[in-house]
Short mmCIF file of C-alpha atoms in Angstrom, two decimals:
data_model
loop_
_atom_site.label_atom_id
_atom_site.label_comp_id
_atom_site.label_asym_id
_atom_site.label_seq_id
_atom_site.Cartn_x
_atom_site.Cartn_y
_atom_site.Cartn_z
CA GLU A 21 -19.78 -48.51 -26.95
CA ALA A 22 -19.82 -47.84 -30.77
CA GLN A 23 -16.55 -46.46 -31.85
CA VAL A 24 -13.75 -46.18 -34.34
CA THR A 25 -10.27 -46.72 -32.84
CA GLN A 26 -7.04 -45.46 -34.48
CA ASN A 27 -3.56 -46.15 -33.48
CA PRO A 28 -1.18 -44.55 -32.66
CA ARG A 29 -2.72 -41.19 -31.84
CA TYR A 30 0.65 -39.44 -32.18
CA LEU A 31 3.74 -40.59 -34.10
CA ILE A 32 6.98 -38.81 -35.20
CA THR A 33 9.04 -40.78 -37.67
CA VAL A 34 11.75 -40.17 -40.16
CA THR A 35 11.55 -40.19 -44.09
CA GLY A 36 11.42 -43.47 -45.54
CA LYS A 37 10.66 -45.57 -42.44
CA LYS A 38 7.41 -47.68 -43.28
CA LEU A 39 4.66 -47.18 -40.82
CA THR A 40 1.14 -48.35 -40.40
CA VAL A 41 -1.82 -46.54 -38.68
CA THR A 42 -4.46 -49.01 -37.68
CA CYS A 43 -8.17 -48.46 -37.74
CA SER A 44 -10.72 -50.71 -36.19
CA GLN A 45 -14.49 -50.15 -35.88
CA ASN A 46 -17.00 -52.26 -33.83
CA MET A 47 -20.21 -51.11 -35.45
CA ASN A 48 -20.26 -53.77 -38.23
CA HIS A 49 -20.08 -51.07 -41.01
CA GLU A 50 -19.49 -52.11 -44.57
CA TYR A 51 -17.96 -48.67 -45.48
CA MET A 52 -14.44 -47.43 -44.09
CA SER A 53 -12.51 -44.52 -45.32
CA TRP A 54 -9.28 -42.42 -44.68
CA TYR A 55 -9.00 -38.84 -44.60
CA ARG A 56 -6.08 -36.33 -44.09
CA GLN A 57 -6.70 -32.95 -42.62
CA ASP A 58 -4.40 -30.15 -43.41
CA PRO A 59 -4.74 -26.39 -42.55
CA GLY A 60 -6.91 -24.57 -45.16
CA LEU A 61 -7.73 -27.65 -47.04
CA GLY A 62 -10.26 -29.31 -44.94
CA LEU A 63 -10.48 -32.93 -45.01
CA ARG A 64 -9.44 -34.98 -48.21
CA GLN A 65 -10.32 -38.57 -48.82
CA ILE A 66 -7.39 -40.79 -49.24
CA TYR A 67 -8.77 -44.39 -49.91
CA TYR A 68 -12.12 -45.83 -49.09
CA SER A 69 -13.50 -49.37 -48.80
CA MET A 70 -17.12 -50.48 -49.55
CA ASN A 71 -16.64 -53.95 -48.21
CA VAL A 72 -14.04 -56.65 -47.42
CA GLU A 73 -11.46 -57.06 -50.25
CA VAL A 74 -12.95 -53.98 -51.97
CA THR A 75 -10.87 -50.81 -51.79
CA ASP A 76 -10.52 -47.71 -54.02
CA LYS A 77 -8.49 -44.50 -54.42
CA GLY A 78 -9.88 -41.27 -53.12
CA ASP A 79 -8.60 -37.91 -53.97
CA VAL A 80 -5.13 -37.93 -52.62
CA PRO A 81 -3.92 -41.60 -52.56
CA GLU A 82 -0.26 -41.14 -53.70
CA GLY A 83 2.08 -42.42 -51.11
CA TYR A 84 -0.57 -44.59 -49.29
CA LYS A 85 -1.63 -48.13 -49.34
CA VAL A 86 -4.68 -49.78 -47.67
CA SER A 87 -6.18 -53.15 -47.16
CA ARG A 88 -9.28 -54.54 -46.12
CA LYS A 89 -9.03 -58.24 -44.98
CA GLU A 90 -11.65 -58.02 -42.37
CA LYS A 91 -14.63 -56.00 -42.05
CA ARG A 92 -13.83 -54.32 -38.98
CA ASN A 93 -10.09 -53.28 -39.84
CA PHE A 94 -8.92 -50.87 -42.39
CA PRO A 95 -5.16 -50.15 -41.89
CA LEU A 96 -3.33 -47.25 -43.69
CA ILE A 97 0.15 -48.03 -44.83
CA LEU A 98 2.90 -45.47 -45.62
CA GLU A 99 5.61 -47.44 -47.41
CA SER A 100 8.07 -44.74 -47.62
CA PRO A 101 6.92 -41.49 -45.64
CA SER A 102 7.90 -38.20 -46.78
CA PRO A 103 7.71 -34.87 -44.96
CA ASN A 104 4.70 -33.77 -47.08
CA GLN A 105 2.70 -36.62 -45.39
CA THR A 106 2.89 -34.83 -42.08
CA SER A 107 -0.82 -34.41 -41.30
CA LEU A 108 -3.81 -35.43 -39.15
CA TYR A 109 -5.23 -38.42 -40.27
CA PHE A 110 -8.83 -39.75 -39.72
CA CYS A 111 -10.49 -43.13 -40.33
CA ALA A 112 -14.25 -43.11 -40.68
CA SER A 113 -16.91 -45.67 -41.15
CA PHE A 114 -20.68 -45.83 -41.97
CA PRO A 115 -23.09 -48.69 -42.86
CA GLN A 116 -24.51 -48.93 -46.43
CA GLY A 117 -27.58 -46.76 -46.96
CA MET A 118 -26.93 -44.33 -44.58
CA GLY A 119 -26.59 -41.41 -46.74
CA GLY A 120 -23.05 -40.15 -46.01
CA GLU A 121 -23.09 -39.76 -42.16
CA LEU A 122 -19.82 -40.98 -41.18
CA PHE A 123 -18.52 -41.96 -37.81
CA PHE A 124 -15.01 -40.76 -37.25
CA GLY A 125 -12.02 -41.87 -35.23
CA GLU A 126 -10.23 -39.43 -32.84
CA GLY A 127 -7.30 -38.89 -35.43
CA SER A 128 -3.78 -39.89 -35.74
CA ARG A 129 -1.20 -36.86 -35.86
CA LEU A 130 1.74 -38.05 -37.84
CA THR A 131 4.97 -36.13 -38.13
CA VAL A 132 7.68 -36.91 -40.73
CA LEU A 133 11.08 -35.48 -40.35
CA GLY B 5 -16.74 -32.19 -59.69
CA ASN B 6 -18.12 -31.59 -56.32
CA SER B 7 -16.81 -28.58 -53.91
CA VAL B 8 -17.80 -27.02 -50.89
CA THR B 9 -16.86 -23.30 -49.93
CA GLN B 10 -17.10 -22.09 -46.37
CA MET B 11 -16.68 -18.53 -45.24
CA GLU B 12 -13.09 -17.92 -44.04
CA GLY B 13 -12.45 -17.71 -40.32
CA PRO B 14 -11.52 -17.47 -37.92
CA VAL B 15 -14.73 -16.30 -36.38
CA THR B 16 -14.41 -14.58 -32.67
CA LEU B 17 -17.69 -13.70 -30.98
CA SER B 18 -18.80 -12.94 -27.44
CA GLU B 19 -21.10 -15.27 -25.65
CA GLU B 20 -24.81 -14.92 -26.63
CA ALA B 21 -24.03 -13.34 -29.81
CA PHE B 22 -25.54 -14.62 -33.02
CA LEU B 23 -23.69 -16.74 -35.29
CA THR B 24 -23.80 -17.40 -39.15
CA ILE B 25 -21.26 -19.57 -40.99
CA ASN B 26 -21.86 -19.47 -44.61
CA CYS B 27 -21.47 -22.67 -46.81
CA THR B 28 -21.97 -22.89 -50.64
CA TYR B 29 -21.55 -26.01 -52.72
CA THR B 30 -21.54 -27.25 -56.28
CA ALA B 31 -22.48 -30.87 -56.95
CA THR B 32 -23.38 -33.00 -59.82
CA GLY B 33 -26.18 -35.40 -58.29
CA TYR B 34 -28.34 -35.29 -55.58
CA PRO B 35 -26.42 -34.26 -52.46
CA SER B 36 -26.93 -34.60 -48.87
CA LEU B 37 -25.58 -31.90 -46.84
CA PHE B 38 -23.95 -31.92 -43.46
CA TRP B 39 -22.34 -29.82 -40.67
CA TYR B 40 -19.56 -31.57 -38.76
CA VAL B 41 -17.84 -30.09 -35.70
CA GLN B 42 -14.58 -30.62 -34.31
CA TYR B 43 -13.67 -29.95 -30.75
CA PRO B 44 -10.16 -29.39 -29.86
CA GLY B 45 -8.16 -32.78 -29.71
CA GLU B 46 -11.15 -34.85 -30.99
CA GLY B 47 -12.52 -36.39 -34.21
CA LEU B 48 -15.40 -35.02 -36.19
CA GLN B 49 -18.98 -35.38 -34.87
CA LEU B 50 -22.08 -34.94 -36.92
CA LEU B 51 -23.69 -31.74 -36.01
CA LEU B 52 -26.64 -31.81 -38.36
CA LYS B 53 -27.77 -32.84 -41.80
CA ALA B 54 -30.42 -32.34 -44.66
CA THR B 55 -30.88 -34.69 -47.29
CA LYS B 56 -33.23 -32.57 -49.76
CA ALA B 57 -34.06 -29.23 -50.87
CA ASP B 58 -35.95 -27.14 -48.10
CA ASP B 59 -35.08 -29.62 -45.43
CA LYS B 60 -33.86 -27.98 -42.21
CA GLY B 61 -31.33 -29.68 -39.93
CA SER B 62 -31.08 -28.79 -36.41
CA ASN B 63 -29.26 -29.83 -33.17
CA LYS B 64 -28.01 -28.49 -30.00
CA GLY B 65 -29.53 -25.03 -31.00
CA PHE B 66 -27.72 -24.95 -34.40
CA GLU B 67 -29.90 -24.79 -37.60
CA ALA B 68 -29.08 -25.10 -41.51
CA THR B 69 -31.55 -24.91 -44.28
CA TYR B 70 -30.87 -26.80 -47.60
CA ARG B 71 -31.38 -24.14 -50.22
CA LYS B 72 -31.09 -25.65 -53.74
CA GLU B 73 -31.98 -22.35 -55.57
CA THR B 74 -28.77 -20.57 -53.83
CA THR B 75 -26.72 -24.02 -53.42
CA SER B 76 -26.24 -22.93 -49.86
CA PHE B 77 -26.25 -24.44 -46.37
CA HIS B 78 -25.63 -21.72 -43.88
CA LEU B 79 -25.17 -22.58 -40.31
CA GLU B 80 -26.79 -20.44 -37.68
CA LYS B 81 -27.25 -20.25 -33.92
CA GLY B 82 -29.04 -17.63 -32.03
CA SER B 83 -27.03 -17.42 -28.95
CA VAL B 84 -23.61 -19.08 -28.95
CA GLN B 85 -21.76 -20.44 -25.78
CA VAL B 86 -18.17 -20.66 -24.98
CA SER B 87 -18.53 -24.55 -25.20
CA ASP B 88 -19.36 -23.85 -29.10
CA SER B 89 -15.81 -23.03 -29.54
CA ALA B 90 -14.61 -25.49 -32.17
CA VAL B 91 -13.88 -26.12 -35.96
CA TYR B 92 -16.98 -26.45 -38.10
CA PHE B 93 -17.00 -28.23 -41.38
CA CYS B 94 -19.72 -27.95 -44.10
CA ALA B 95 -19.69 -31.21 -46.16
CA LEU B 96 -21.68 -32.77 -48.89
CA SER B 97 -22.24 -36.35 -49.98
CA ASP B 98 -23.38 -37.01 -53.34
CA ARG B 99 -25.85 -39.76 -53.97
CA ARG B 100 -26.04 -41.99 -56.90
CA ALA B 101 -29.41 -42.44 -58.96
CA GLY B 102 -31.53 -44.53 -56.64
CA GLY B 103 -30.53 -42.63 -53.41
CA THR B 104 -27.63 -44.89 -52.24
CA SER B 105 -24.44 -43.11 -51.15
CA TYR B 106 -20.80 -44.49 -51.40
CA GLY B 107 -20.10 -42.39 -48.43
CA LYS B 108 -17.55 -39.88 -49.73
CA LEU B 109 -17.91 -36.81 -48.29
CA THR B 110 -16.37 -33.56 -49.76
CA PHE B 111 -15.60 -31.16 -47.09
CA GLY B 112 -15.12 -27.39 -47.10
CA GLN B 113 -11.90 -25.96 -45.47
CA GLY B 114 -13.47 -25.45 -41.89
CA THR B 115 -14.23 -22.36 -39.92
CA ILE B 116 -12.59 -21.89 -36.61
CA LEU B 117 -15.11 -20.52 -34.14
CA THR B 118 -13.87 -18.98 -30.75
CA VAL B 119 -16.39 -17.55 -28.28
CA HIS B 120 -15.54 -15.29 -25.40
CA PRO B 121 -17.14 -15.16 -22.09
#
């Protein structure tokens, strides 16, 4: 089954404790991206990657890091989480040339205390 | 820059009512337009799309027409069901010259739809 898988789905952590949200896709897509969803703000792009070893900032990259060492994986790293990073996070992917139709994971709800 | 504005919700309807969710956009290039739907506890799914002016996207009884003259992409359904209760997002993807997209979607803020029996 074609899918984008995120882990963990739910996490409660404390300020400053490094965490990683993993994302994996099995569709051989070149493009992957992270979004955060906040009430009244829709989804905002954090980082994206157009292929292995190619990453770039989205609209709200502060406080986040990413890496793309393999085509299928695109982890989101919070080196020192803060309460303003409490949010619902989505990973998405799509193949080049698809005109923006993204395939989304089920989301990871993160709470930073 | 690009932006998408959706009508504010939440929207509450009775089953079989007519639905319209307004969406307008600003874009600098040649955008493709999308409606995504998010059911409770799930990720976003593509509902329909339109890639050029006057295109009509349709799926599951929902329709939206790409109106370049009014920069709009309003979502409509003639008869909603309880199962349509979800959050609906309008989005655009700006294509570079040559038609390729780097995949960034700009989203509206989302509209919560609740349909009662």
